Coordinates of C-alpha atoms in Angstrom, one line a residue:
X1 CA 47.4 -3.3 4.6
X2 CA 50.6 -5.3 5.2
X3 CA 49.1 -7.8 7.8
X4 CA 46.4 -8.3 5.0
X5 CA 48.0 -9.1 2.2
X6 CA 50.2 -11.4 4.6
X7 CA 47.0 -13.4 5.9
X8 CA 46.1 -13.6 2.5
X9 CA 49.2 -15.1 1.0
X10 CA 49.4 -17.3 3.6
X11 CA 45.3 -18.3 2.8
X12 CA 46.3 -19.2 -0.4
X13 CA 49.0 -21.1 0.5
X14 CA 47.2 -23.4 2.6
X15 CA 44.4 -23.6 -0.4
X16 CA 46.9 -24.9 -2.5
X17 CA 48.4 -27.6 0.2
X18 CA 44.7 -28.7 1.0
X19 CA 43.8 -29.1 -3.0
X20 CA 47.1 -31.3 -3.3
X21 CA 45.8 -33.0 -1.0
X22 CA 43.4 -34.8 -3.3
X23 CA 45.6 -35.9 -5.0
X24 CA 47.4 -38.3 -2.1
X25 CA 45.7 -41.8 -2.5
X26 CA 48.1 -44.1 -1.0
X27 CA 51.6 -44.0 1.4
X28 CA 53.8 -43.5 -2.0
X29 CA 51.6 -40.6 -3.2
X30 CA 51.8 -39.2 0.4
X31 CA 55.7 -39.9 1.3
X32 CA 57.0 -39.0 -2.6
X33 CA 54.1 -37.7 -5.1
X34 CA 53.9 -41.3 -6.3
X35 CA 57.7 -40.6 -8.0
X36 CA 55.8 -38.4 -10.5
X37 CA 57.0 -34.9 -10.2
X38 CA 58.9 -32.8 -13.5
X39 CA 62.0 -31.4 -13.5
X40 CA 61.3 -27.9 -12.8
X41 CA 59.0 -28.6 -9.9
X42 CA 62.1 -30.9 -8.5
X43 CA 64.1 -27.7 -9.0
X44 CA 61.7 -25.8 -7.3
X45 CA 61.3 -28.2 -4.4
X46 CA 64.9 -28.7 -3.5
X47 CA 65.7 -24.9 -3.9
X48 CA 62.7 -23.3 -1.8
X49 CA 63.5 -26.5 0.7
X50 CA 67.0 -25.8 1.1
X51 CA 66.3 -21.5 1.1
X52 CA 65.1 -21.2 5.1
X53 CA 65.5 -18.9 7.1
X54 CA 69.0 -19.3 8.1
X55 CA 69.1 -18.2 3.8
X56 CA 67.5 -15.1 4.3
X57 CA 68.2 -13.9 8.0
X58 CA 70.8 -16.5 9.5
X59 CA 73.8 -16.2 6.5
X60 CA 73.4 -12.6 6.1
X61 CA 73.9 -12.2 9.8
X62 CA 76.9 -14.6 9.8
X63 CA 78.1 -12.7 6.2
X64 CA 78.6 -9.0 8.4
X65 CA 80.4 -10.1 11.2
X66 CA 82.7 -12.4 9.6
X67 CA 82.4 -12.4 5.7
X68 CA 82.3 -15.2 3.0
X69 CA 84.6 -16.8 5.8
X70 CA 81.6 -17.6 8.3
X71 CA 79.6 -19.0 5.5
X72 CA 81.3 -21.5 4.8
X73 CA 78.7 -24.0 6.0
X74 CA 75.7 -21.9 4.8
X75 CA 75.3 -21.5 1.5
X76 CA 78.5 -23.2 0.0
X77 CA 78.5 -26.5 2.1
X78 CA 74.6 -26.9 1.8
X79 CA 74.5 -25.6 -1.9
X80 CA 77.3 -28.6 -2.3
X81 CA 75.2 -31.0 -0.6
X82 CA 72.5 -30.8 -3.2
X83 CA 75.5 -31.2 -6.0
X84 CA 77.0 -34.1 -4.5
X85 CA 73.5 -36.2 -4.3
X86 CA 72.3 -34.9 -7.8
X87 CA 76.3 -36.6 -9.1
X88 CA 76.8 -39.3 -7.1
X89 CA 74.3 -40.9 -5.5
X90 CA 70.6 -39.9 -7.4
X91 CA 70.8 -42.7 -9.5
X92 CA 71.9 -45.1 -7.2
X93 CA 69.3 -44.7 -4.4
X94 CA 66.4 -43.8 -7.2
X95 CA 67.0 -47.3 -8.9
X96 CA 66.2 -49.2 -5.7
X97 CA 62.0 -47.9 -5.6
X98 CA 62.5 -47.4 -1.7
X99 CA 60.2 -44.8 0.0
X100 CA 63.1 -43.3 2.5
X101 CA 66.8 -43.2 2.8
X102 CA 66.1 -45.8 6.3
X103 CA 65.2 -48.5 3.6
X104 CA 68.2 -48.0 2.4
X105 CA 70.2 -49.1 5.0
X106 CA 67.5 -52.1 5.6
X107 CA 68.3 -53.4 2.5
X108 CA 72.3 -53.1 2.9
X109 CA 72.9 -54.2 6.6
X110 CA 69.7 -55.1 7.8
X111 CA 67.4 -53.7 10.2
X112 CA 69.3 -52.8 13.2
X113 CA 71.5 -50.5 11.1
X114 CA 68.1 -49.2 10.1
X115 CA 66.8 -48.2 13.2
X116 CA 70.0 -46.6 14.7
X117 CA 70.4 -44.5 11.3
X118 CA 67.0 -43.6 11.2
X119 CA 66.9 -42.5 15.0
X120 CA 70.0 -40.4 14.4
X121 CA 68.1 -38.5 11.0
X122 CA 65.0 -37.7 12.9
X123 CA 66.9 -36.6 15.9
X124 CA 69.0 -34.3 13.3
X125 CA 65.9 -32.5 12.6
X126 CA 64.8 -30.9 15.9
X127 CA 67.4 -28.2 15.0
X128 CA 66.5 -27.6 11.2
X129 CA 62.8 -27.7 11.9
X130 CA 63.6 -25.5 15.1
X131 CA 65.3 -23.0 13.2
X132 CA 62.2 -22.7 11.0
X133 CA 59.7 -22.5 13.8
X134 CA 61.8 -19.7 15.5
X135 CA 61.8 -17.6 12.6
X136 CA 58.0 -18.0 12.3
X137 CA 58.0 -16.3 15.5
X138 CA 60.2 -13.3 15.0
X139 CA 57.9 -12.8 11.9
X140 CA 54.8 -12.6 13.3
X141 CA 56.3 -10.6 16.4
X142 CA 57.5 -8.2 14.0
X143 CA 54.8 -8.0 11.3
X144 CA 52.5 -7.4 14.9
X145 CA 55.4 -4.6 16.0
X146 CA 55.1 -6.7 19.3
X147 CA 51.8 -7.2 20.1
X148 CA 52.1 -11.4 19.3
X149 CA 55.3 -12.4 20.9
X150 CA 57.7 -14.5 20.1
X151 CA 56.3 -17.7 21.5
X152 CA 52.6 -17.1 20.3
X153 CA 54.4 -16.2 16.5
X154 CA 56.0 -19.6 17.0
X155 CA 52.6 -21.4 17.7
X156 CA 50.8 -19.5 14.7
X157 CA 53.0 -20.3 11.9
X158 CA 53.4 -23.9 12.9
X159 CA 49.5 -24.3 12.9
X160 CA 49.7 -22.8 9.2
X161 CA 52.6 -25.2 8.1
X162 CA 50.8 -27.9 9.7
X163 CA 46.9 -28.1 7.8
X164 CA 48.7 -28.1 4.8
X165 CA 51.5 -30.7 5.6
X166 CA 49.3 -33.0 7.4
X167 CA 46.7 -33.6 4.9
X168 CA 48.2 -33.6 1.3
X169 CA 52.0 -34.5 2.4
X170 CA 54.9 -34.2 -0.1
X171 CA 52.3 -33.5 -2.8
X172 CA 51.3 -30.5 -0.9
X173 CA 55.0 -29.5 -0.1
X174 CA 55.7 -29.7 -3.9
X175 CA 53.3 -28.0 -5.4
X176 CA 53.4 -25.0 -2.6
X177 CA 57.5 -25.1 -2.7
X178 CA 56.6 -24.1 -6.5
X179 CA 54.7 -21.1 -5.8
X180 CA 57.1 -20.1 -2.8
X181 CA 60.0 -20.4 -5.2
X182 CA 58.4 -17.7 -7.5
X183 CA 57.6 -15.6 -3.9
X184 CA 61.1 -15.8 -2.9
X185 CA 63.0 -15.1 -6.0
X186 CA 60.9 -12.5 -7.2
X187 CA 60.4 -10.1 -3.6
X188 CA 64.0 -10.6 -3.0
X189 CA 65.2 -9.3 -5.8
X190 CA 63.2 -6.2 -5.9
X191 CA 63.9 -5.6 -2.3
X192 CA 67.5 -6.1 -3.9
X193 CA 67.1 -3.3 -6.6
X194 CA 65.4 -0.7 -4.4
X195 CA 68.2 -1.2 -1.9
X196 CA 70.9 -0.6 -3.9
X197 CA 69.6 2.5 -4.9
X198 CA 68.7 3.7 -1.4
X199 CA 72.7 2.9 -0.8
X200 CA 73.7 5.0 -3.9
X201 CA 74.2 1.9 -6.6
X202 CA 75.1 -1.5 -6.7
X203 CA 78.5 -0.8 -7.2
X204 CA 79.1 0.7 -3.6
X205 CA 77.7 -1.5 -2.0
X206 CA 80.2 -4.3 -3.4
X207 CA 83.1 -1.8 -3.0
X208 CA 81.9 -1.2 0.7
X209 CA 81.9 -5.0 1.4
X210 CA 85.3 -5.6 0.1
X211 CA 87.0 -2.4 1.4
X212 CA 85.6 -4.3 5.0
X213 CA 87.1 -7.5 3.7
X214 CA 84.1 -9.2 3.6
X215 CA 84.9 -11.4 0.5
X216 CA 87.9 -13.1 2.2
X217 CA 86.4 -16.6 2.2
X218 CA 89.7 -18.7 2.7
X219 CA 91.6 -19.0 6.3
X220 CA 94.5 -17.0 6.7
X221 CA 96.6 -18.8 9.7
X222 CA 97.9 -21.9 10.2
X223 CA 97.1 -25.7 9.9
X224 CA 94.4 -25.5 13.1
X225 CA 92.4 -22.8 10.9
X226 CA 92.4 -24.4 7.9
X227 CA 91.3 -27.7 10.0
X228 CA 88.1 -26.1 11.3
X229 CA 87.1 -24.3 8.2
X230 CA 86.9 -27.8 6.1
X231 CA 85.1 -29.2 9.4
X232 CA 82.7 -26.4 9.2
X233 CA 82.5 -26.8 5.4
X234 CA 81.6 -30.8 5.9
X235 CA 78.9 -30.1 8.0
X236 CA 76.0 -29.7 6.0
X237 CA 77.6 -30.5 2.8
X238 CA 78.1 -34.4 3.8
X239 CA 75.9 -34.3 7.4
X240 CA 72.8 -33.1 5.1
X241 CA 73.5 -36.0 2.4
X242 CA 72.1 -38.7 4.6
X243 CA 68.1 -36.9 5.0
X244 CA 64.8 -37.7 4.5
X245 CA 64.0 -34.4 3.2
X246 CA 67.0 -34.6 -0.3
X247 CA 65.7 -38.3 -0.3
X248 CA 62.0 -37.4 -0.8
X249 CA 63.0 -35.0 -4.0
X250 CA 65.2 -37.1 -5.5
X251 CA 63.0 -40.2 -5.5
X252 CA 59.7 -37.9 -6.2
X253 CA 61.4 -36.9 -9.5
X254 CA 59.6 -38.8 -12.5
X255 CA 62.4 -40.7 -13.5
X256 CA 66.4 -41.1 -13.2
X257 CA 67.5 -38.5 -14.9
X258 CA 65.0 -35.7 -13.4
X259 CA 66.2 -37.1 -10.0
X260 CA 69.9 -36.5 -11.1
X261 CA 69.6 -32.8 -12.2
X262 CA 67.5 -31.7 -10.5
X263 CA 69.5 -31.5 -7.1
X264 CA 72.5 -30.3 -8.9
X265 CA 70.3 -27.8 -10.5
X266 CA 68.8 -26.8 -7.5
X267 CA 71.6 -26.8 -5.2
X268 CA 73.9 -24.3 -7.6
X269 CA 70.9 -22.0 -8.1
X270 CA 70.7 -22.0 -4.4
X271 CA 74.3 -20.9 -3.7
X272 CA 73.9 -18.3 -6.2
X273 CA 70.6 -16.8 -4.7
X274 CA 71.8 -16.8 -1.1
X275 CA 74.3 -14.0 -1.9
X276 CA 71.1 -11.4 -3.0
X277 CA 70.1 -11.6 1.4
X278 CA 73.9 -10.7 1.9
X279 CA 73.7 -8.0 -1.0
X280 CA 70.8 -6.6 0.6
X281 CA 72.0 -6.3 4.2
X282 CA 75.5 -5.0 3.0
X283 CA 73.6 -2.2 1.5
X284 CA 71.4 -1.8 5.1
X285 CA 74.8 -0.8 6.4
X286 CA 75.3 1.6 4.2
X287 CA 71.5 3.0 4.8
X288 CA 70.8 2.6 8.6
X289 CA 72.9 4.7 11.2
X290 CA 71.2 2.7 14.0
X291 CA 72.6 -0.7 11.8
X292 CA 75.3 -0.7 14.8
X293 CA 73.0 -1.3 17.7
X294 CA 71.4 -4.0 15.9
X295 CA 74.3 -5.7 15.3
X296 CA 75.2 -5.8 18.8
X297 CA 71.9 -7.3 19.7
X298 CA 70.3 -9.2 16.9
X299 CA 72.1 -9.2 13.4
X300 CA 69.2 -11.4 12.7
X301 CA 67.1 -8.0 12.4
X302 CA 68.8 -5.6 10.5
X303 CA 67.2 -7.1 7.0
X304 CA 63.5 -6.9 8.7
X305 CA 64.2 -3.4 10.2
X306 CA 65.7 -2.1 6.8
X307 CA 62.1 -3.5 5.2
X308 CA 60.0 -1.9 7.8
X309 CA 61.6 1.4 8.4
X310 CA 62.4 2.4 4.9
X311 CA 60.7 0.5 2.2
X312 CA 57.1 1.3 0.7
X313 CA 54.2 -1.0 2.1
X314 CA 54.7 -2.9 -1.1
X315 CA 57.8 -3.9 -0.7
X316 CA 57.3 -4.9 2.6
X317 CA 55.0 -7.1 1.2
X318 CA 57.0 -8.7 -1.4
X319 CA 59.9 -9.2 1.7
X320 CA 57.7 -10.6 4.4
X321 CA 56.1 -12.9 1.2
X322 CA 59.4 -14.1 0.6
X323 CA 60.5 -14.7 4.1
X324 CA 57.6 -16.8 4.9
X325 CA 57.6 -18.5 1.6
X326 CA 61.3 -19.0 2.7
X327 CA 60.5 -20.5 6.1
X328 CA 57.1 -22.8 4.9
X329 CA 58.9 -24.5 2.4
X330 CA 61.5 -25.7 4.7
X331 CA 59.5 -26.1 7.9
X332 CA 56.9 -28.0 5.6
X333 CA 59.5 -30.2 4.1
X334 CA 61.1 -31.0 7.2
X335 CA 57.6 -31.9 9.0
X336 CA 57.3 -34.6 6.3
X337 CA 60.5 -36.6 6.3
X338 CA 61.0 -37.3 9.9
X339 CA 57.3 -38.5 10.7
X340 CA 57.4 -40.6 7.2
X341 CA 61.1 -42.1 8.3
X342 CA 59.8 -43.1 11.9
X343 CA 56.4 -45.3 10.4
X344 CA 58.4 -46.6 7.8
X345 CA 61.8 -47.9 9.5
X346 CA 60.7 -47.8 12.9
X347 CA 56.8 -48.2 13.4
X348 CA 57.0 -50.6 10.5
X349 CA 59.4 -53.3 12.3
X350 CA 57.3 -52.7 15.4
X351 CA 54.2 -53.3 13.6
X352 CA 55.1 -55.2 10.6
X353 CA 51.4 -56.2 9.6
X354 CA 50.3 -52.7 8.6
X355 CA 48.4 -52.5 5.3
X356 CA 49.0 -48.9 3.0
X357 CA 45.4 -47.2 4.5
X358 CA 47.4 -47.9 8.5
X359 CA 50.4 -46.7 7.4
X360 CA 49.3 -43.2 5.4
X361 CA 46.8 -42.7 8.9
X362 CA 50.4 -43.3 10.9
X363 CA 52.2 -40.7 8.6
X364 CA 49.9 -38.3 9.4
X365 CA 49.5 -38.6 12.9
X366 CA 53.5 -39.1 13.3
X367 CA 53.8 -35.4 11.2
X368 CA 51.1 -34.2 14.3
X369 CA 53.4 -35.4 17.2
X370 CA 56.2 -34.3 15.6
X371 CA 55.3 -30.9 14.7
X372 CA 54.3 -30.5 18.7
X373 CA 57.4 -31.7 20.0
X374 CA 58.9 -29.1 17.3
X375 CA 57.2 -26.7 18.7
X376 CA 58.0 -27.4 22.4
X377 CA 61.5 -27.4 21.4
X378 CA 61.8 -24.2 19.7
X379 CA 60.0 -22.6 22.3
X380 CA 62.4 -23.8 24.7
X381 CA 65.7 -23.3 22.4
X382 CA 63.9 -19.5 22.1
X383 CA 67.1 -16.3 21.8
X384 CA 69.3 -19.2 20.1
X385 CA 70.8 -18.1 16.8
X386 CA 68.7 -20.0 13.7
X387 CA 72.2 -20.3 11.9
X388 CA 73.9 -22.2 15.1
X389 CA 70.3 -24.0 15.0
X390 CA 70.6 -25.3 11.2
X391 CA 74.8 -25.9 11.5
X392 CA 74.5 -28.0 14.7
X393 CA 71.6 -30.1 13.7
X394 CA 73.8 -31.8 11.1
X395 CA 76.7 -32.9 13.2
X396 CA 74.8 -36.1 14.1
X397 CA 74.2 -37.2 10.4
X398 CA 77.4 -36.4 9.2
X399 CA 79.0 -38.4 12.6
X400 CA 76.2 -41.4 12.8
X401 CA 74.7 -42.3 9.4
X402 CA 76.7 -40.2 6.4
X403 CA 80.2 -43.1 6.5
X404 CA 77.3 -46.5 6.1
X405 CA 75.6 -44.3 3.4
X406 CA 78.5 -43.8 1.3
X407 CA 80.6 -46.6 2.0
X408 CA 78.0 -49.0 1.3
X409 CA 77.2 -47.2 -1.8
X410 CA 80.7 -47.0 -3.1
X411 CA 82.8 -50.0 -1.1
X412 CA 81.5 -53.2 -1.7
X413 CA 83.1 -54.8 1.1
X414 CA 81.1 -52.9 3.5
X415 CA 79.8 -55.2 6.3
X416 CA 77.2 -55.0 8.5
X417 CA 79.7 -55.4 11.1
X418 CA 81.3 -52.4 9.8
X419 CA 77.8 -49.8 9.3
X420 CA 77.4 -51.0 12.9
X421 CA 81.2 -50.2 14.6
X422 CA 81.3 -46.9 12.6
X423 CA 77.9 -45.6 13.7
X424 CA 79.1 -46.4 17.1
X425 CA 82.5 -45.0 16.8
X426 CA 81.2 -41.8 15.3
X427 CA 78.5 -40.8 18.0
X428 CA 80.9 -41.7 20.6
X429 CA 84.1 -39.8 19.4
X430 CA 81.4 -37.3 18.2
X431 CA 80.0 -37.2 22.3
X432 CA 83.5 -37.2 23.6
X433 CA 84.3 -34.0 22.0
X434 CA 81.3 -32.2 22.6
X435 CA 81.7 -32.7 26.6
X436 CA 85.3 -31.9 27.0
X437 CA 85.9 -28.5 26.0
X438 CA 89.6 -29.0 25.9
X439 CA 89.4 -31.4 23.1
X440 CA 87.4 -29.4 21.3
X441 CA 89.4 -26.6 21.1
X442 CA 91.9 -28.4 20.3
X443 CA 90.6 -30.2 17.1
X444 CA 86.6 -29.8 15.6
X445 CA 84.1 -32.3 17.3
X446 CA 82.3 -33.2 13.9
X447 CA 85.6 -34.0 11.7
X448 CA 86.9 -36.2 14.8
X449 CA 83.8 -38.3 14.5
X450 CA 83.6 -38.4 10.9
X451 CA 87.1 -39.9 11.1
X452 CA 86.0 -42.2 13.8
X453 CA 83.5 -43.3 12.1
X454 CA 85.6 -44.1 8.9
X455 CA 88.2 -46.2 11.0
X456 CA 85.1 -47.7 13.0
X457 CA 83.8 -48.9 9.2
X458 CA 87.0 -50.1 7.5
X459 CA 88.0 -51.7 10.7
X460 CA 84.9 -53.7 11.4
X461 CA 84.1 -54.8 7.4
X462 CA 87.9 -56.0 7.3
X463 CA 88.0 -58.0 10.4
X464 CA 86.7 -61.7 10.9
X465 CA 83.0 -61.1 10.7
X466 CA 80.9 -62.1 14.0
X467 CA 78.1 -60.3 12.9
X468 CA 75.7 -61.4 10.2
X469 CA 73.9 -59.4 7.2
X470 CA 69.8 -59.2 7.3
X471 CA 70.4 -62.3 5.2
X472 CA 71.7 -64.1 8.1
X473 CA 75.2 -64.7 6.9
X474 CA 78.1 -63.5 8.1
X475 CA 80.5 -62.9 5.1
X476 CA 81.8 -60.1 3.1
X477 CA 78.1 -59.2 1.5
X478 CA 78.8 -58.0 -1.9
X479 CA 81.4 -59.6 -3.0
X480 CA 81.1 -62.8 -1.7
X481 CA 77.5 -63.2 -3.6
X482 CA 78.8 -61.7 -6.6
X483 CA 82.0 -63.6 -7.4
X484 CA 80.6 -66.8 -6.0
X485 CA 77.0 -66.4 -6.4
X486 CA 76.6 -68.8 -2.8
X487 CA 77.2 -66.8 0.2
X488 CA 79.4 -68.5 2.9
X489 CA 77.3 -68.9 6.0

């Protein structure tokens, strides 16, 4: 009964993708809903995009063995993420019509910053999309109790995630992140509920957490802990601000103000949900005597095993409904944005001649070749943690393409010269640190490239320019043109 209600909800999922579908006339329709879509299916989109798996089996697993402390990065730093773009840079980005966040950088330092930005975000999402496709497989595996393993789970739900990405595109993701927002919210919370009362109320199981100290969230040592906790908060709360995938929503929203609110929207609905996963496997503790073996070899399972050893086929339902509404959305979402970023800021200045019927066939096929090299990856990444997954996958970003973002944004003296020495300076601090271990005990990898890369900008937009601007001129861009209106060659 639970296998078919599963295939089921997963048939209608991909019935909803495929009629989307029809709707995708052109590369715009395909790469952003052709910058039509309403608030609340905005809100919906960045929400169920943002609520993976890490959300529901990655954070709750971080949540028991170190509290509010080890989730620092997931939910608060991603939740954050989604604020930031909504307040700062929505309007900014949505005002310039651009397809992806690569065009950005095109238009502000030309197309060499382009390319290496854009390289580094589709790099980035080998993790994310990893994560995804790894918790496909420990779903199947489990909903099968081991007769599909891991690796044929893996190849399963990617197939699923991929009929209805391929054809209808961020149309599809839209209107299926809708109904998997409703999936998520609603079995999660009755999971919630019935879990409570299997652990006597509510109210024990929040006095249980804090009598374990669970809801410690701030460091308690010295100036080194403190250092690594606002490098672990940075993460994905500046390293996820630079994506294709918050891009897409913000400039799919119908107009300015939709794209404003609805990441902020989204993003503090997000940090509030993620705590019902952590509420739920607090009370599994409480519930489960075998909780402790589990812990030692997957924390990652104890939410599934509480479903499937002591729930009612119903809820089970509602849970695994949830967990792969959880998972689609985000593996769907994160299909899309690399493959349209590579034909639009790489293929493009390859081919520059393509007309809108090339470039929509290129989208697709790029989504195809992506989704397999996905899926090779995940199955060779297979018994890594989906949290360490999701947190890694954002160093680059944050290191290689978040400082050009903002500072061209906000600085208007930011040179081409400058995108191109902090991009440099990042990654290579960034490398540095990840292959000497000493240095990287000794101070965190990502906030030593961040700061690289901040020098590596100021540095090179302040010194004597020998670089020129994709207008050919090698000046202060901004405000040169604007107090003079001539730029100096």
């Amino acid at each position: 009964m639970l296998i078919s209600f599963i295939v089921l909800y997963l048939v209608i999922s991909i019935a909803i993708g495929l009629y989307a579908a029809t709707r995708v006339k052109n590369t715009a329709d395909y790469a952003v809903a052709g910058r039509s879509l309403p608030l609340a299916v905005v809100i919906a989109t960045t929400f169920a995009t943002w609520f993976g798996s890490e959300t529901v089996l990655g954070a709750p697993a971080q949540f028991v063995k170190e509290g509010l402390h080890g989730t620092v990065e997931d939910p608060f730093g991603a939740g954050l993420c989604l604020v930031l773009v909504g307040l700062f840079f929505a309007r900014k980005l949505y005002l310039r019509h651009i397809i992806t966040i690569g065009d950005y950088y095109r238009q502000r330092y030309g197309r060499v910053v382009e390319v290496l930005c854009s390289l580094i975000i589709i790099f980035s999402y080998l993790g994310w999309v990893g994560a995804q496709i790894t918790a496909l497989g420990l779903v199947f595996n489990l909903l099968s109790q081991g007769a599909v393993s891991l690796t044929m789970g893996m190849v399963i739900g990617t197939l699923v995630v991929l009929v209805y990405t391929l054809y209808g595109g961020m149309w599809s993701v839209a209107l299926t992140d809708f109904l998997q927002m409703i999936v998520i919210t609603a079995g999660l919370l009755a999971i919630a509920w019935y879990a409570g009362d299997m652990a006597g109320g509510a109210d024990k199981v929040v006095a249980y957490a804090a009598r374990e100290g669970k809801f410690n969230f701030l460091p308690t040592g010295g100036l080194k802990e403190w250092v690594f906790f606002f490098a672990a908060g940075i993460t994905m709360m500046l390293g996820s601000i630079p994506q294709q995938d918050v891009f897409q929503r913000v400039m799919s929203s119908r107009d300015v103000k939709t794209a404003q609110r609805g990441p902020v929207i989204g993003g503090l609905l997000y940090i509030a949900f993620a705590f019902v996963p952590m509420f739920i496997v607090m009370a599994a503790l409480l519930v489960m005597p075998e909780t402790a073996a589990l812990l030692d070899d997957d924390p990652q399972k104890v939410l599934p095993t509480l479903v499937m050893g002591h729930m009612p086929v119903l809820l089970q339902v509602a849970f695994f409904g949830a967990l792969l509404s959880a998972i689609m959305s985000t593996a769907s979402a994160t299909l899309l944005a690399p493959a349209t970023t590579f034909v639009e800021n790489i293929l493009r200045n390859l081919r520059p001649g393509m007309n809108d019927a090339e470039t929509l066939k290129a989208m697709r096929i790029s989504v195809l070749v992506f989704t397999l090299c996905v899926l090779v990856y995940s199955i060779t990444m297979e018994g890594s943690s989906i949290y360490e997954l999701v947190s890694g996958a954002y160093q680059v970003p944050l290191v290689g393409a978040f400082v050009p973002l903002a500072f061209g944004v906000y600085w208007r003296r930011a040179t081409t010269q400058g995108a191109l020495l902090a991009v440099v300076m990042g990654i290579g601090v960034w490398v540095l640190f990840v292959a000497s271990p000493m240095l990287n005990e000794a101070f965190p990898q990502q906030l030593a490239g961040v700061l690289a890369a901040i020098v590596g900008m100021v540095f090179g937009s302040l010194a004597p320019q020998w670089l020129p601007n994709h207008k050919g001129y090698v000046h202060h861009l901004v405000e040169r043109e604007a107090v003079t209106g001539e730029p100096a060659r």
